[in-house]
């Protein structure tokens, strides 16, 4: 799919507004990691006084359906920012060089339309380990990874990657994320709270919610 200059972020995914976010049900380690990151961000002025800056790149990884996008949207909402959830099917292109160009356009659009939190969903689609070049497809894949590395390094805003296959990611990309949060399948406490949230209108007694 051919694209033209100054594509909006909505061309590459969904732009989600802060008032559309819902509060996720999180395990304690995930909740603690989120609180720590938000505290850093809100203390940006104090950190600047001692020559430091809050971290701005995070990767959320774990099995499908564990709430990675919901968590990213909640974080963006806490910052009062929209979340641009980038979909790989809108970025990866069969034309040689187009996928890298699309990635560049995403970061350019974020700078024009920002501030915004960028979420790259299914990050393994862009970031699988680079390989020895035997075919043109190998070179094209390596080029996509290189472009992603360069644009993440140059971007001043918040970037979140969400991956179901973290072990497949290129080590150099993995190192770009100074916050790494694993979202595991919900435990008994989280499952109970999820059930409570969705059956609340029916008033099921607490004893019936035992897991």
PDB file of N, CA, C and O in Angstrom, residues 40 72 87 99 115 120 155 159 201:
ATOM      1  N   UNK A  40       7.888   8.937  38.396  1.00  0.00           N
ATOM      2  CA  UNK A  40       9.030   9.524  37.686  1.00  0.00           C
ATOM      3  C   UNK A  40       8.580  10.627  36.731  1.00  0.00           C
ATOM      4  O   UNK A  40       9.154  11.715  36.685  1.00  0.00           O
ATOM      5  N   UNK A  72      -1.688   0.253  28.522  1.00  0.00           N
ATOM      6  CA  UNK A  72      -1.085   1.392  27.832  1.00  0.00           C
ATOM      7  C   UNK A  72      -2.074   2.548  27.722  1.00  0.00           C
ATOM      8  O   UNK A  72      -1.707   3.721  27.918  1.00  0.00           O
ATOM      9  N   UNK A  87      -1.091  -0.567  14.488  1.00  0.00           N
ATOM     10  CA  UNK A  87      -1.336  -1.948  14.097  1.00  0.00           C
ATOM     11  C   UNK A  87      -0.344  -2.365  13.009  1.00  0.00           C
ATOM     12  O   UNK A  87      -0.156  -1.652  12.031  1.00  0.00           O
ATOM     13  N   UNK A  99       7.870  -0.462   4.383  1.00  0.00           N
ATOM     14  CA  UNK A  99       7.618  -0.647   5.815  1.00  0.00           C
ATOM     15  C   UNK A  99       8.452   0.328   6.642  1.00  0.00           C
ATOM     16  O   UNK A  99       7.952   0.957   7.583  1.00  0.00           O
ATOM     17  N   UNK A 115       1.559  16.240  21.966  1.00  0.00           N
ATOM     18  CA  UNK A 115       2.104  15.026  22.558  1.00  0.00           C
ATOM     19  C   UNK A 115       1.109  13.864  22.521  1.00  0.00           C
ATOM     20  O   UNK A 115      -0.097  14.063  22.658  1.00  0.00           O
ATOM     21  N   UNK A 120       3.111   0.411  19.945  1.00  0.00           N
ATOM     22  CA  UNK A 120       3.302  -0.508  18.833  1.00  0.00           C
ATOM     23  C   UNK A 120       2.810  -1.880  19.269  1.00  0.00           C
ATOM     24  O   UNK A 120       3.489  -2.597  20.001  1.00  0.00           O
ATOM     25  N   UNK A 155      13.338   9.734  19.216  1.00  0.00           N
ATOM     26  CA  UNK A 155      12.023  10.243  19.626  1.00  0.00           C
ATOM     27  C   UNK A 155      12.045  10.664  21.091  1.00  0.00           C
ATOM     28  O   UNK A 155      12.493   9.918  21.966  1.00  0.00           O
ATOM     29  N   UNK A 159       7.044   5.962  24.215  1.00  0.00           N
ATOM     30  CA  UNK A 159       6.845   4.838  23.302  1.00  0.00           C
ATOM     31  C   UNK A 159       6.652   3.576  24.134  1.00  0.00           C
ATOM     32  O   UNK A 159       7.451   3.286  25.037  1.00  0.00           O
ATOM     33  N   UNK A 201     -23.839  -5.714  38.082  1.00  0.00           N
ATOM     34  CA  UNK A 201     -25.270  -5.383  38.042  1.00  0.00           C
ATOM     35  C   UNK A 201     -26.175  -6.490  38.565  1.00  0.00           C
ATOM     36  O   UNK A 201     -27.331  -6.244  38.907  1.00  0.00           O
TER      37      UNK A 201
END
